[in-house]
């Protein structure tokens, strides 16, 4: 797997093209490249046979995903750790690989910003926003919908129902295992990468990302609320969401799953895709770009500003005001670049750029 996911392969190129065409709003080509990747992963599963092939057919509607739940001792096992802990999983398409050797280069950026044990104290520079990570009982599973959603447990570290803050766990925990009952989850073993020795791979593309890109493209291609493409998009989202429920497939109830009737309009389905990408790809560096892409499609930043408002930022009104202008969602050119290349024109949201000024002469509301 290392040689397939740690290098640029045909699937990696197809993933880049899939995303590029999504940004270019050439939705059919986005879907075409997504289908190429899905077909390649299905063929890989078929070639390997065994558990992956069996799960693809019996659990995941033909998509070769890794089962998040194992029934070994009625515990949630290591399958999710294969994606973010051990890395180079069957779902992966392209990732930056860090060797499991303390003498080799470590993922120091994640160790510093997401967190690490430092002299017995967990040290980190960034924390999740309160609306997704403040408190398990009131917040995090409102975001994830289901208390048995594995992503809620793997994405956060050291959460308790009485905590006043949370810490990022994804890419930080090397292993984490839970005891699971019909409706509750109890963590009983967690290992965290040591300071300056984080060897978690950084994932650029994986299969569920591609599936949700395809879902986004299908929604945009739908002609109206009755278009069959909406249900096709829903099925992609539902498979991604369902595979994270920490139950055996035959024990997953209708209440555990998404319902198409709740999202049977184009606007609702577009929102669902955005929400599922947020849940599935949390802390993977995708969210801001999803919001920018949505803004470009809408022709305004209203949705982006609404989502940022959920974060409860200090000076939120000032931030929202500055982001009213479309150009403000892109960085300015560095002044030195402007000096050496006179063909460049400074991003108009930042004036001349000579004094780091920001011109809030917004015309696009």
Short mmCIF file of C-alpha atoms in Angstrom, two decimals:
data_model
loop_
_atom_site.label_atom_id
_atom_site.label_comp_id
_atom_site.label_asym_id
_atom_site.label_seq_id
_atom_site.Cartn_x
_atom_site.Cartn_y
_atom_site.Cartn_z
CA UNK A 1 0.00 0.00 0.00
CA UNK A 2 2.89 2.39 0.73
CA UNK A 3 4.06 2.26 -2.88
CA UNK A 4 0.54 2.92 -4.18
CA UNK A 5 -0.54 5.70 -1.83
CA UNK A 6 2.78 7.42 -1.08
CA UNK A 7 3.45 8.13 -4.75
CA UNK A 8 1.66 9.96 -7.54
CA UNK A 9 -0.29 7.23 -9.33
CA UNK A 10 -2.95 7.24 -12.02
CA UNK A 11 -5.60 7.33 -9.29
CA UNK A 12 -3.90 10.34 -7.68
CA UNK A 13 -3.91 12.19 -11.01
CA UNK A 14 -7.55 11.28 -11.54
CA UNK A 15 -8.33 12.61 -8.04
CA UNK A 16 -6.68 15.94 -8.84
CA UNK A 17 -8.61 16.15 -12.12
CA UNK A 18 -11.84 15.24 -10.33
CA UNK A 19 -11.37 18.14 -7.93
CA UNK A 20 -10.18 20.51 -10.64
CA UNK A 21 -13.29 19.94 -12.73
CA UNK A 22 -15.48 20.37 -9.65
CA UNK A 23 -13.92 23.81 -9.14
CA UNK A 24 -14.31 24.59 -12.85
CA UNK A 25 -17.98 23.59 -12.57
CA UNK A 26 -17.55 20.99 -15.29
CA UNK A 27 -19.58 18.52 -13.27
CA UNK A 28 -19.82 15.70 -15.79
CA UNK A 29 -16.03 15.46 -16.07
CA UNK A 30 -15.79 15.56 -12.26
CA UNK A 31 -18.16 12.58 -12.12
CA UNK A 32 -16.29 10.77 -14.90
CA UNK A 33 -12.99 10.94 -13.01
CA UNK A 34 -14.66 10.02 -9.73
CA UNK A 35 -16.10 6.93 -11.42
CA UNK A 36 -12.65 5.98 -12.72
CA UNK A 37 -11.26 6.07 -9.18
CA UNK A 38 -14.19 4.16 -7.71
CA UNK A 39 -13.88 1.50 -10.43
CA UNK A 40 -10.13 1.19 -9.81
CA UNK A 41 -10.68 0.74 -6.07
CA UNK A 42 -13.38 -1.84 -6.75
CA UNK A 43 -10.99 -3.73 -8.99
CA UNK A 44 -8.31 -3.61 -6.29
CA UNK A 45 -10.79 -5.08 -3.80
CA UNK A 46 -11.74 -7.77 -6.26
CA UNK A 47 -8.09 -8.66 -6.88
CA UNK A 48 -7.43 -8.94 -3.14
CA UNK A 49 -10.74 -10.71 -2.44
CA UNK A 50 -11.08 -11.49 1.29
CA UNK A 51 -12.72 -9.13 3.79
CA UNK A 52 -12.56 -5.95 1.72
CA UNK A 53 -14.38 -7.56 -1.19
CA UNK A 54 -16.96 -9.15 1.10
CA UNK A 55 -17.64 -5.89 2.93
CA UNK A 56 -17.85 -3.98 -0.35
CA UNK A 57 -20.75 -6.16 -1.46
CA UNK A 58 -22.53 -6.80 1.84
CA UNK A 59 -22.06 -3.55 3.77
CA UNK A 60 -21.34 -0.66 1.44
CA UNK A 61 -23.49 -0.94 -1.70
CA UNK A 62 -20.50 -1.95 -3.81
CA UNK A 63 -18.09 0.73 -2.56
CA UNK A 64 -14.77 -0.68 -1.25
CA UNK A 65 -14.74 1.07 2.12
CA UNK A 66 -13.14 -0.14 5.33
CA UNK A 67 -15.62 -1.33 7.94
CA UNK A 68 -15.48 1.01 10.94
CA UNK A 69 -17.00 -1.49 13.31
CA UNK A 70 -15.70 -4.92 14.27
CA UNK A 71 -17.49 -7.36 16.55
CA UNK A 72 -14.29 -8.66 18.15
CA UNK A 73 -15.09 -8.72 21.90
CA UNK A 74 -17.91 -6.27 21.11
CA UNK A 75 -15.37 -3.51 20.72
CA UNK A 76 -14.58 -0.95 18.12
CA UNK A 77 -11.29 -2.14 16.68
CA UNK A 78 -8.42 -0.85 14.60
CA UNK A 79 -10.05 -0.37 11.20
CA UNK A 80 -10.39 3.41 11.51
CA UNK A 81 -6.86 3.55 12.85
CA UNK A 82 -5.79 1.99 9.57
CA UNK A 83 -6.79 5.22 7.84
CA UNK A 84 -5.33 7.77 10.28
CA UNK A 85 -3.15 5.70 12.61
CA UNK A 86 -1.18 3.19 10.58
CA UNK A 87 -1.95 4.90 7.27
CA UNK A 88 -1.69 3.78 3.63
CA UNK A 89 -5.09 2.10 3.89
CA UNK A 90 -7.04 0.53 1.04
CA UNK A 91 -9.20 3.66 0.96
CA UNK A 92 -6.25 5.99 0.52
CA UNK A 93 -5.41 7.49 -2.88
CA UNK A 94 -2.50 9.80 -2.06
CA UNK A 95 -0.91 10.76 1.25
CA UNK A 96 2.33 12.19 2.59
CA UNK A 97 3.98 9.22 4.26
CA UNK A 98 5.99 9.48 7.49
CA UNK A 99 7.97 6.35 8.32
CA UNK A 100 7.34 4.64 11.68
CA UNK A 101 10.85 5.37 12.86
CA UNK A 102 11.77 7.98 15.47
CA UNK A 103 15.03 8.63 13.63
CA UNK A 104 13.13 9.64 10.49
CA UNK A 105 11.36 12.90 9.65
CA UNK A 106 8.20 13.35 11.74
CA UNK A 107 4.93 15.15 11.06
CA UNK A 108 6.01 18.04 13.28
CA UNK A 109 3.33 20.49 12.11
CA UNK A 110 0.53 18.22 13.35
CA UNK A 111 2.47 17.50 16.54
CA UNK A 112 2.77 21.22 17.25
CA UNK A 113 -0.63 22.50 16.18
CA UNK A 114 -3.00 19.57 16.79
CA UNK A 115 -1.26 18.38 19.94
CA UNK A 116 1.23 16.10 21.69
CA UNK A 117 2.18 15.06 25.24
CA UNK A 118 4.78 17.49 26.54
CA UNK A 119 6.18 16.71 30.00
CA UNK A 120 2.96 14.95 30.92
CA UNK A 121 0.76 17.85 29.77
CA UNK A 122 -1.11 17.79 26.47
CA UNK A 123 0.23 20.70 24.44
CA UNK A 124 -1.49 22.17 21.38
CA UNK A 125 -1.76 25.50 19.58
CA UNK A 126 -5.22 25.12 18.05
CA UNK A 127 -8.50 23.76 19.35
CA UNK A 128 -11.79 22.78 17.71
CA UNK A 129 -14.52 25.38 17.59
CA UNK A 130 -16.95 25.11 20.47
CA UNK A 131 -19.92 24.29 18.24
CA UNK A 132 -18.35 20.99 17.18
CA UNK A 133 -16.21 20.06 20.15
CA UNK A 134 -17.20 21.71 23.41
CA UNK A 135 -19.21 18.94 25.05
CA UNK A 136 -20.10 15.41 23.96
CA UNK A 137 -23.59 15.36 25.41
CA UNK A 138 -24.69 18.70 24.00
CA UNK A 139 -22.51 19.66 21.06
CA UNK A 140 -20.28 17.21 19.30
CA UNK A 141 -23.04 14.74 18.49
CA UNK A 142 -25.39 17.43 17.42
CA UNK A 143 -22.74 18.00 14.78
CA UNK A 144 -22.31 14.28 14.04
CA UNK A 145 -26.02 13.39 14.46
CA UNK A 146 -25.36 10.05 16.16
CA UNK A 147 -23.59 9.24 19.42
CA UNK A 148 -22.28 6.08 17.76
CA UNK A 149 -20.65 7.94 14.88
CA UNK A 150 -17.02 6.76 15.02
CA UNK A 151 -15.81 10.06 13.59
CA UNK A 152 -16.99 11.91 16.68
CA UNK A 153 -14.76 9.75 18.85
CA UNK A 154 -11.76 9.58 16.58
CA UNK A 155 -11.73 13.30 15.68
CA UNK A 156 -11.44 14.45 19.30
CA UNK A 157 -9.02 13.59 22.07
CA UNK A 158 -9.85 13.43 25.79
CA UNK A 159 -13.49 14.42 25.46
CA UNK A 160 -15.79 13.84 28.42
CA UNK A 161 -19.37 14.83 29.07
CA UNK A 162 -18.15 17.33 31.66
CA UNK A 163 -15.32 18.88 29.67
CA UNK A 164 -15.30 22.59 28.99
CA UNK A 165 -13.00 22.28 26.01
CA UNK A 166 -11.87 19.62 23.56
CA UNK A 167 -8.72 18.76 21.67
CA UNK A 168 -8.15 17.43 18.19
CA UNK A 169 -7.59 13.69 18.07
CA UNK A 170 -7.39 12.97 14.35
CA UNK A 171 -3.75 12.54 13.29
CA UNK A 172 -2.84 12.87 17.00
CA UNK A 173 -3.98 9.49 18.33
CA UNK A 174 -1.98 6.53 17.07
CA UNK A 175 -4.54 4.07 18.48
CA UNK A 176 -7.88 4.43 20.20
CA UNK A 177 -10.36 1.71 21.13
CA UNK A 178 -13.83 1.92 22.69
CA UNK A 179 -16.32 -0.31 24.38
CA UNK A 180 -19.69 0.12 22.74
CA UNK A 181 -23.18 -0.65 23.98
CA UNK A 182 -26.42 -0.07 22.08
CA UNK A 183 -26.24 3.70 22.56
CA UNK A 184 -23.13 4.62 24.56
CA UNK A 185 -19.41 4.59 23.93
CA UNK A 186 -16.62 4.36 26.50
CA UNK A 187 -13.01 4.85 25.53
CA UNK A 188 -10.71 2.42 27.28
CA UNK A 189 -7.42 2.61 25.40
CA UNK A 190 -5.84 5.59 23.65
CA UNK A 191 -2.26 6.16 22.56
CA UNK A 192 -1.06 9.55 21.37
CA UNK A 193 1.98 10.30 19.24
CA UNK A 194 4.86 11.69 21.30
CA UNK A 195 6.16 15.21 20.92
CA UNK A 196 8.20 15.64 17.72
CA UNK A 197 7.61 11.95 16.92
CA UNK A 198 4.24 12.10 15.19
CA UNK A 199 4.40 9.61 12.33
CA UNK A 200 0.79 9.94 11.17
CA UNK A 201 0.57 10.27 7.40
CA UNK A 202 -1.14 13.37 6.05
CA UNK A 203 -3.88 12.34 3.64
CA UNK A 204 -4.37 14.41 0.49
CA UNK A 205 -7.06 12.27 -1.18
CA UNK A 206 -9.03 9.24 -0.03
CA UNK A 207 -12.03 7.43 -1.44
CA UNK A 208 -14.80 9.00 0.64
CA UNK A 209 -13.54 12.47 -0.35
CA UNK A 210 -13.96 11.47 -4.01
CA UNK A 211 -17.40 9.97 -3.39
CA UNK A 212 -18.56 13.21 -1.78
CA UNK A 213 -17.10 15.27 -4.64
CA UNK A 214 -19.18 13.16 -6.99
CA UNK A 215 -22.24 13.76 -4.81
CA UNK A 216 -21.60 17.51 -4.93
CA UNK A 217 -21.36 17.41 -8.72
CA UNK A 218 -24.55 15.35 -9.05
CA UNK A 219 -26.50 17.87 -6.98
CA UNK A 220 -25.29 20.73 -9.16
CA UNK A 221 -26.27 18.82 -12.31
CA UNK A 222 -29.80 18.14 -11.04
CA UNK A 223 -32.31 20.09 -13.12
CA UNK A 224 -34.94 20.35 -10.38
CA UNK A 225 -36.15 18.80 -7.13
CA UNK A 226 -37.49 15.71 -8.91
CA UNK A 227 -34.22 14.87 -10.70
CA UNK A 228 -33.01 11.32 -10.00
CA UNK A 229 -29.46 12.68 -9.58
CA UNK A 230 -30.46 13.93 -6.13
CA UNK A 231 -31.20 10.41 -4.91
CA UNK A 232 -27.97 9.18 -6.48
CA UNK A 233 -26.10 11.88 -4.55
CA UNK A 234 -27.96 10.95 -1.37
CA UNK A 235 -26.96 7.30 -1.72
CA UNK A 236 -23.29 8.28 -1.87
CA UNK A 237 -23.62 10.44 1.23
CA UNK A 238 -25.61 7.78 3.05
CA UNK A 239 -23.00 5.07 2.45
CA UNK A 240 -20.26 7.33 3.81
CA UNK A 241 -22.36 8.26 6.82
CA UNK A 242 -23.62 4.74 7.54
CA UNK A 243 -20.19 3.12 7.51
CA UNK A 244 -19.20 5.25 10.51
CA UNK A 245 -22.02 3.95 12.74
CA UNK A 246 -20.47 1.72 15.37
CA UNK A 247 -22.90 -1.18 14.95
CA UNK A 248 -22.98 -4.36 12.94
CA UNK A 249 -24.80 -3.85 9.65
CA UNK A 250 -27.77 -6.00 10.65
CA UNK A 251 -28.23 -3.94 13.85
CA UNK A 252 -28.29 -0.52 12.19
CA UNK A 253 -31.84 0.81 12.41
CA UNK A 254 -33.70 3.35 10.31
CA UNK A 255 -33.24 5.90 13.11
CA UNK A 256 -29.45 5.51 12.84
CA UNK A 257 -29.42 6.45 9.18
CA UNK A 258 -30.06 9.48 7.05
CA UNK A 259 -33.44 9.58 5.33
CA UNK A 260 -33.86 10.71 1.74
CA UNK A 261 -37.27 12.22 2.56
CA UNK A 262 -35.50 14.76 4.79
CA UNK A 263 -33.29 15.96 1.93
CA UNK A 264 -35.47 15.61 -1.17
CA UNK A 265 -34.90 19.06 -2.66
CA UNK A 266 -31.84 20.39 -4.44
CA UNK A 267 -31.16 23.00 -1.77
CA UNK A 268 -31.46 20.49 1.07
CA UNK A 269 -29.25 17.98 -0.72
CA UNK A 270 -26.59 20.62 -1.38
CA UNK A 271 -26.60 21.40 2.33
CA UNK A 272 -26.38 17.71 3.23
CA UNK A 273 -23.32 17.20 1.02
CA UNK A 274 -21.61 20.20 2.62
CA UNK A 275 -22.45 18.89 6.10
CA UNK A 276 -21.20 15.37 5.34
CA UNK A 277 -17.95 16.63 3.85
CA UNK A 278 -17.49 18.66 7.05
CA UNK A 279 -18.08 15.58 9.22
CA UNK A 280 -16.09 13.11 7.16
CA UNK A 281 -13.09 15.36 6.41
CA UNK A 282 -12.95 17.23 9.72
CA UNK A 283 -9.44 18.55 10.51
CA UNK A 284 -8.12 17.33 7.14
CA UNK A 285 -7.65 20.79 5.61
CA UNK A 286 -10.65 20.62 3.27
CA UNK A 287 -13.33 22.78 4.88
CA UNK A 288 -12.15 26.28 3.94
CA UNK A 289 -11.76 25.28 0.31
CA UNK A 290 -15.24 23.73 0.29
CA UNK A 291 -16.62 27.04 1.54
CA UNK A 292 -14.68 29.03 -1.04
CA UNK A 293 -15.88 26.73 -3.83
CA UNK A 294 -19.46 27.17 -2.60
CA UNK A 295 -18.99 30.96 -2.59
CA UNK A 296 -17.72 30.95 -6.17
CA UNK A 297 -20.71 28.88 -7.21
CA UNK A 298 -23.19 31.12 -5.35
CA UNK A 299 -21.53 34.34 -6.49
CA UNK A 300 -21.45 35.65 -2.91
CA UNK A 301 -19.99 34.82 0.50
CA UNK A 302 -23.21 34.61 2.48
CA UNK A 303 -23.00 30.86 3.17
CA UNK A 304 -19.31 31.09 4.06
CA UNK A 305 -19.93 33.93 6.49
CA UNK A 306 -22.83 32.07 8.10
CA UNK A 307 -20.65 29.02 8.67
CA UNK A 308 -17.84 31.13 10.14
CA UNK A 309 -20.41 32.69 12.44
CA UNK A 310 -20.97 29.27 14.01
CA UNK A 311 -17.40 29.35 15.29
CA UNK A 312 -18.19 32.07 17.81
CA UNK A 313 -15.17 34.14 16.81
CA UNK A 314 -14.11 37.22 18.71
CA UNK A 315 -14.83 40.30 16.61
CA UNK A 316 -17.08 38.08 14.47
CA UNK A 317 -18.86 41.10 13.04
CA UNK A 318 -15.61 42.60 11.78
CA UNK A 319 -14.52 39.29 10.24
CA UNK A 320 -17.89 38.85 8.54
CA UNK A 321 -17.82 42.41 7.22
CA UNK A 322 -14.39 41.96 5.70
CA UNK A 323 -15.41 38.72 4.06
CA UNK A 324 -18.45 40.28 2.44
CA UNK A 325 -16.31 41.08 -0.54
CA UNK A 326 -15.64 38.09 -2.80
CA UNK A 327 -11.98 38.93 -3.39
CA UNK A 328 -11.33 38.78 0.37
CA UNK A 329 -11.60 34.99 0.40
CA UNK A 330 -8.29 34.90 -1.50
CA UNK A 331 -4.89 35.99 -0.18
CA UNK A 332 -3.13 39.10 -1.48
CA UNK A 333 0.05 38.81 -3.54
CA UNK A 334 3.24 39.33 -1.61
CA UNK A 335 4.66 42.81 -2.22
CA UNK A 336 7.98 41.35 -3.37
CA UNK A 337 6.16 39.33 -6.04
CA UNK A 338 4.48 42.48 -7.33
CA UNK A 339 7.86 44.19 -7.60
CA UNK A 340 9.46 41.44 -9.68
CA UNK A 341 6.42 40.71 -11.86
CA UNK A 342 4.71 43.83 -13.15
CA UNK A 343 2.07 41.72 -14.87
CA UNK A 344 0.56 40.88 -11.49
CA UNK A 345 -2.23 43.07 -10.16
CA UNK A 346 -2.86 43.12 -6.44
CA UNK A 347 -6.02 41.50 -5.10
CA UNK A 348 -8.37 44.53 -5.03
CA UNK A 349 -9.65 43.62 -1.57
CA UNK A 350 -6.22 44.52 -0.19
CA UNK A 351 -5.66 47.86 -1.90
CA UNK A 352 -2.14 48.38 -3.22
CA UNK A 353 -0.73 45.85 -0.77
CA UNK A 354 2.05 48.25 0.21
CA UNK A 355 0.80 48.76 3.75
CA UNK A 356 -1.20 45.54 4.20
CA UNK A 357 -4.36 47.60 3.83
CA UNK A 358 -7.79 46.12 3.41
CA UNK A 359 -10.39 48.05 1.45
CA UNK A 360 -13.87 47.17 2.57
CA UNK A 361 -15.72 48.79 -0.29
CA UNK A 362 -17.99 45.82 -0.68
CA UNK A 363 -20.48 45.81 -3.53
CA UNK A 364 -21.34 42.11 -3.53
CA UNK A 365 -23.68 41.25 -0.68
#
